[in-house]
Short mmCIF file of C-alpha atoms and ligand atoms in Angstrom, two decimals:
data_model
loop_
_atom_site.label_atom_id
_atom_site.label_comp_id
_atom_site.label_asym_id
_atom_site.label_seq_id
_atom_site.Cartn_x
_atom_site.Cartn_y
_atom_site.Cartn_z
CA MET A 1 0.00 0.00 0.00
CA SER A 2 1.52 3.34 -0.96
CA HIS A 3 1.34 6.01 1.70
CA LYS A 4 -0.61 9.24 1.42
CA ARG A 5 1.85 12.13 0.99
CA VAL A 6 1.46 14.96 3.51
CA ALA A 7 2.86 18.48 3.05
CA ILE A 8 2.95 20.64 6.18
CA LEU A 9 2.99 24.45 6.07
CA ILE A 10 4.52 26.33 8.99
CA SER A 11 5.53 29.86 9.95
CA GLY A 12 7.21 29.38 13.32
CA GLY A 13 8.45 26.82 15.82
CA GLY A 14 6.54 23.99 14.18
CA SER A 15 5.58 22.07 17.33
CA ASN A 16 2.41 20.88 15.59
CA MET A 17 4.44 19.85 12.55
CA VAL A 18 6.77 17.81 14.79
CA SER A 19 3.78 16.07 16.40
CA LEU A 20 2.33 15.26 12.98
CA VAL A 21 5.66 14.05 11.55
CA ASP A 22 6.46 11.91 14.59
CA SER A 23 3.00 10.30 14.39
CA MET A 24 3.40 9.13 10.76
CA THR A 25 5.15 5.81 11.43
CA GLY A 26 4.39 2.09 11.31
CA ASP A 27 0.99 1.29 9.84
CA HIS A 28 -0.03 4.96 9.68
CA PRO A 29 -1.40 5.44 6.14
CA ALA A 30 0.54 8.69 5.55
CA ARG A 31 4.11 9.99 5.46
CA PRO A 32 5.43 13.56 5.38
CA CYS A 33 6.71 14.68 1.95
CA LEU A 34 7.50 18.39 2.54
CA VAL A 35 7.69 21.05 5.23
CA LEU A 36 7.15 24.47 3.64
CA SER A 37 7.43 27.85 5.35
CA ASN A 38 6.84 31.50 4.45
CA ASN A 39 9.56 32.38 6.97
CA ALA A 40 13.22 31.45 6.42
CA ASP A 41 13.79 31.82 10.17
CA ALA A 42 11.04 29.39 11.18
CA GLY A 43 12.46 27.14 13.89
CA GLY A 44 10.44 24.25 12.51
CA LEU A 45 12.59 24.07 9.37
CA ALA A 46 15.61 22.74 11.29
CA LYS A 47 13.37 20.26 13.15
CA ALA A 48 12.04 18.98 9.83
CA ALA A 49 15.54 18.72 8.32
CA ASP A 50 16.72 16.84 11.45
CA ARG A 51 13.96 14.32 10.65
CA GLY A 52 15.15 13.96 7.07
CA ILE A 53 12.17 15.74 5.57
CA ALA A 54 12.48 17.96 2.48
CA THR A 55 11.97 21.62 3.34
CA ALA A 56 11.35 24.75 1.29
CA VAL A 57 10.90 28.45 1.99
CA VAL A 58 8.86 30.98 0.04
CA ASP A 59 9.18 34.32 1.80
CA HIS A 60 5.92 36.27 1.47
CA ARG A 61 7.52 39.65 2.14
CA PRO A 62 8.91 40.41 -1.38
CA PHE A 63 5.35 40.10 -2.70
CA GLY A 64 3.95 42.86 -0.45
CA GLY A 65 0.18 42.68 -0.50
CA ASP A 66 0.06 40.66 -3.72
CA ARG A 67 -1.27 37.43 -2.22
CA ALA A 68 -1.85 35.83 -5.63
CA ALA A 69 1.80 36.33 -6.63
CA PHE A 70 3.02 34.90 -3.32
CA GLU A 71 0.71 31.90 -3.65
CA ALA A 72 1.80 31.28 -7.26
CA GLU A 73 5.37 30.98 -5.93
CA LEU A 74 4.25 28.91 -2.93
CA CYS A 75 2.57 26.44 -5.27
CA LYS A 76 5.84 25.54 -7.03
CA PRO A 77 7.56 23.49 -4.27
CA LEU A 78 4.15 22.41 -3.01
CA LEU A 79 3.00 20.89 -6.31
CA GLU A 80 6.48 19.46 -6.90
CA ALA A 81 6.07 17.45 -3.67
CA LYS A 82 2.84 15.93 -5.04
CA PRO A 83 0.96 16.03 -1.72
CA ASP A 84 -2.29 14.13 -1.21
CA ILE A 85 -3.00 16.10 1.98
CA ILE A 86 -1.85 19.56 3.12
CA CYS A 87 -1.71 20.42 6.83
CA LEU A 88 -1.49 24.07 7.88
CA ALA A 89 0.26 24.00 11.25
CA GLY A 90 0.99 27.37 12.75
CA PHE A 91 0.92 28.82 9.23
CA MET A 92 0.21 32.50 9.71
CA ARG A 93 -0.71 33.69 6.20
CA VAL A 94 -4.31 34.10 5.07
CA LEU A 95 -4.81 32.13 1.84
CA THR A 96 -7.00 33.37 -1.02
CA GLY A 97 -10.07 31.51 -2.21
CA ASP A 98 -8.24 30.67 -5.46
CA PHE A 99 -5.42 28.92 -3.61
CA VAL A 100 -7.80 27.13 -1.26
CA SER A 101 -9.99 25.95 -4.15
CA ARG A 102 -6.97 24.14 -5.66
CA PHE A 103 -6.69 21.98 -2.54
CA GLN A 104 -10.14 22.13 -0.97
CA GLY A 105 -11.20 18.85 0.53
CA ARG A 106 -7.62 17.82 1.28
CA MET A 107 -6.28 20.80 3.24
CA LEU A 108 -6.52 20.91 7.05
CA ASN A 109 -5.80 23.58 9.65
CA ILE A 110 -5.54 23.69 13.40
CA HIS A 111 -6.95 26.72 15.18
CA PRO A 112 -6.56 27.40 18.92
CA SER A 113 -10.23 27.82 19.83
CA LEU A 114 -13.46 25.82 19.98
CA LEU A 115 -14.71 26.98 16.56
CA PRO A 116 -16.98 28.57 15.61
CA LYS A 117 -16.01 30.64 18.67
CA TYR A 118 -13.03 33.03 18.40
CA LYS A 119 -11.99 32.93 14.76
CA GLY A 120 -8.85 34.98 14.13
CA LEU A 121 -6.14 35.91 16.62
CA ASN A 122 -5.66 36.24 20.39
CA THR A 123 -8.11 33.43 21.04
CA HIS A 124 -6.88 32.57 24.54
CA ALA A 125 -7.15 36.15 25.84
CA ARG A 126 -10.63 36.44 24.31
CA ALA A 127 -11.87 33.26 25.99
CA ILE A 128 -10.55 34.43 29.37
CA ALA A 129 -12.00 37.92 28.89
CA ALA A 130 -15.38 36.37 28.04
CA GLY A 131 -15.29 34.40 31.30
CA ASP A 132 -15.63 31.10 29.47
CA ALA A 133 -15.35 27.95 31.57
CA GLU A 134 -13.63 26.06 28.79
CA HIS A 135 -11.51 26.63 25.68
CA GLY A 136 -9.58 24.39 23.30
CA CYS A 137 -8.54 23.75 19.72
CA THR A 138 -10.15 22.68 16.47
CA VAL A 139 -8.93 20.91 13.34
CA HIS A 140 -11.05 21.80 10.33
CA GLU A 141 -11.04 21.48 6.56
CA VAL A 142 -9.83 24.74 5.03
CA THR A 143 -12.36 26.67 2.95
CA ALA A 144 -12.19 30.20 1.52
CA ALA A 145 -13.69 31.63 4.72
CA LEU A 146 -11.05 32.13 7.44
CA ASP A 147 -11.08 29.60 10.32
CA ASP A 148 -14.29 28.11 8.97
CA GLY A 149 -14.98 24.81 7.18
CA PRO A 150 -16.14 21.37 8.32
CA ILE A 151 -14.87 20.48 11.79
CA LEU A 152 -12.78 17.28 11.90
CA GLY A 153 -11.90 17.35 15.58
CA GLN A 154 -11.86 19.32 18.80
CA ALA A 155 -10.09 19.10 22.15
CA ARG A 156 -11.50 20.88 25.21
CA VAL A 157 -9.62 22.23 28.26
CA LYS A 158 -10.98 23.82 31.41
CA ILE A 159 -10.05 27.46 31.97
CA ALA A 160 -8.71 27.81 35.53
CA PRO A 161 -9.45 31.00 37.49
CA ASN A 162 -5.73 31.87 37.57
CA ASP A 163 -5.12 31.09 33.90
CA THR A 164 -3.39 33.78 31.85
CA PRO A 165 -3.38 33.78 28.02
CA GLU A 166 0.12 32.26 28.25
CA THR A 167 -0.76 29.44 30.65
CA LEU A 168 -3.94 28.69 28.70
CA ALA A 169 -2.09 28.69 25.37
CA ARG A 170 0.38 26.16 26.78
CA LYS A 171 -2.47 23.90 27.94
CA VAL A 172 -4.20 24.14 24.56
CA LEU A 173 -0.98 23.53 22.63
CA GLU A 174 -0.46 20.24 24.48
CA TRP A 175 -3.90 19.13 23.27
CA GLU A 176 -3.17 20.39 19.73
CA HIS A 177 -0.29 17.94 19.67
CA LYS A 178 -2.70 15.11 20.51
CA LEU A 179 -5.64 16.23 18.36
CA TYR A 180 -3.96 16.99 15.04
CA PRO A 181 -2.19 13.60 14.69
CA ALA A 182 -5.42 11.80 15.63
CA VAL A 183 -7.39 13.73 13.02
CA LEU A 184 -4.73 13.30 10.32
CA GLU A 185 -4.62 9.50 10.76
CA ARG A 186 -8.40 9.26 10.53
CA PHE A 187 -8.55 11.70 7.58
CA ALA A 188 -5.81 9.81 5.73
CA ARG A 189 -7.94 6.67 6.04
CA GLY A 190 -10.86 8.54 4.43
CA ASP A 191 -12.79 8.81 7.70
CA LYS A 192 -14.18 12.29 8.39
CA ALA A 193 -15.97 11.43 11.65
CA PRO A 194 -14.91 14.16 14.12
CA VAL A 195 -12.31 13.32 16.78
CA MET A 196 -13.50 14.71 20.13
CA LEU A 197 -10.97 14.85 23.00
CA PRO A 198 -10.51 14.19 25.87
C1 GRF B 201 -0.15 27.45 17.95
O1 GRF B 201 -0.65 28.27 18.97
C2 GRF B 201 -1.28 26.94 17.12
O2 GRF B 201 -2.49 27.00 17.81
C3 GRF B 201 -1.36 27.85 15.96
O3 GRF B 201 -0.02 28.28 15.73
C4 GRF B 201 0.67 28.31 17.00
C5 GRF B 201 2.08 27.84 16.85
O4 GRF B 201 2.05 26.52 16.45
N1 GRF B 201 -1.89 27.12 14.83
P1 GRF B 201 3.42 25.69 16.14
O5 GRF B 201 4.15 25.49 17.43
O6 GRF B 201 4.26 26.53 15.16
O7 GRF B 201 2.91 24.41 15.55
#
């Protein structure tokens, strides 16, 4: 059985990418084929190279606000890697509908909130400010609408009275590292039933 090829897009430390890569072993139906970043300084690039995974960088800055031009460049290493599945993992660029439509149905993202609550940024501070009792993370299929799309999994954490955005983010990140690999394995087997943790 040939493995599904998974490309992972990152912008920073890549802790979610590491969790995904380290989960794709044994009888897992997928294997990583590329780690691609918009940031040459992304710490995740060295972690991917240490794991023997091909990496590429397409810096978005030379393109200014021309998202289409950036994405046309981003597509080159991405299409060359022939991915079956694309995982956005701490990838901090908004993608246009045109780009998304090329991969819709096989592109996933992890977002640090219980979608549909708190799309966008600063999710942990917003959950605390709202006095929510719980928070968490969501893996969803990527559609043209930001942080939207069919939910493939969620992990819930309790917000403690003394939680700060930093302590809450750390708690959520630990669950991201459990949720995303679980969703990817199921998705790679063609199963879209949501993974709900704990
Ligand atoms: C995490 O907070 C995650 O929720 C978001 O990007 C942040 C960094 O992730 N998607 P990583 O460590 O680069 O995977």
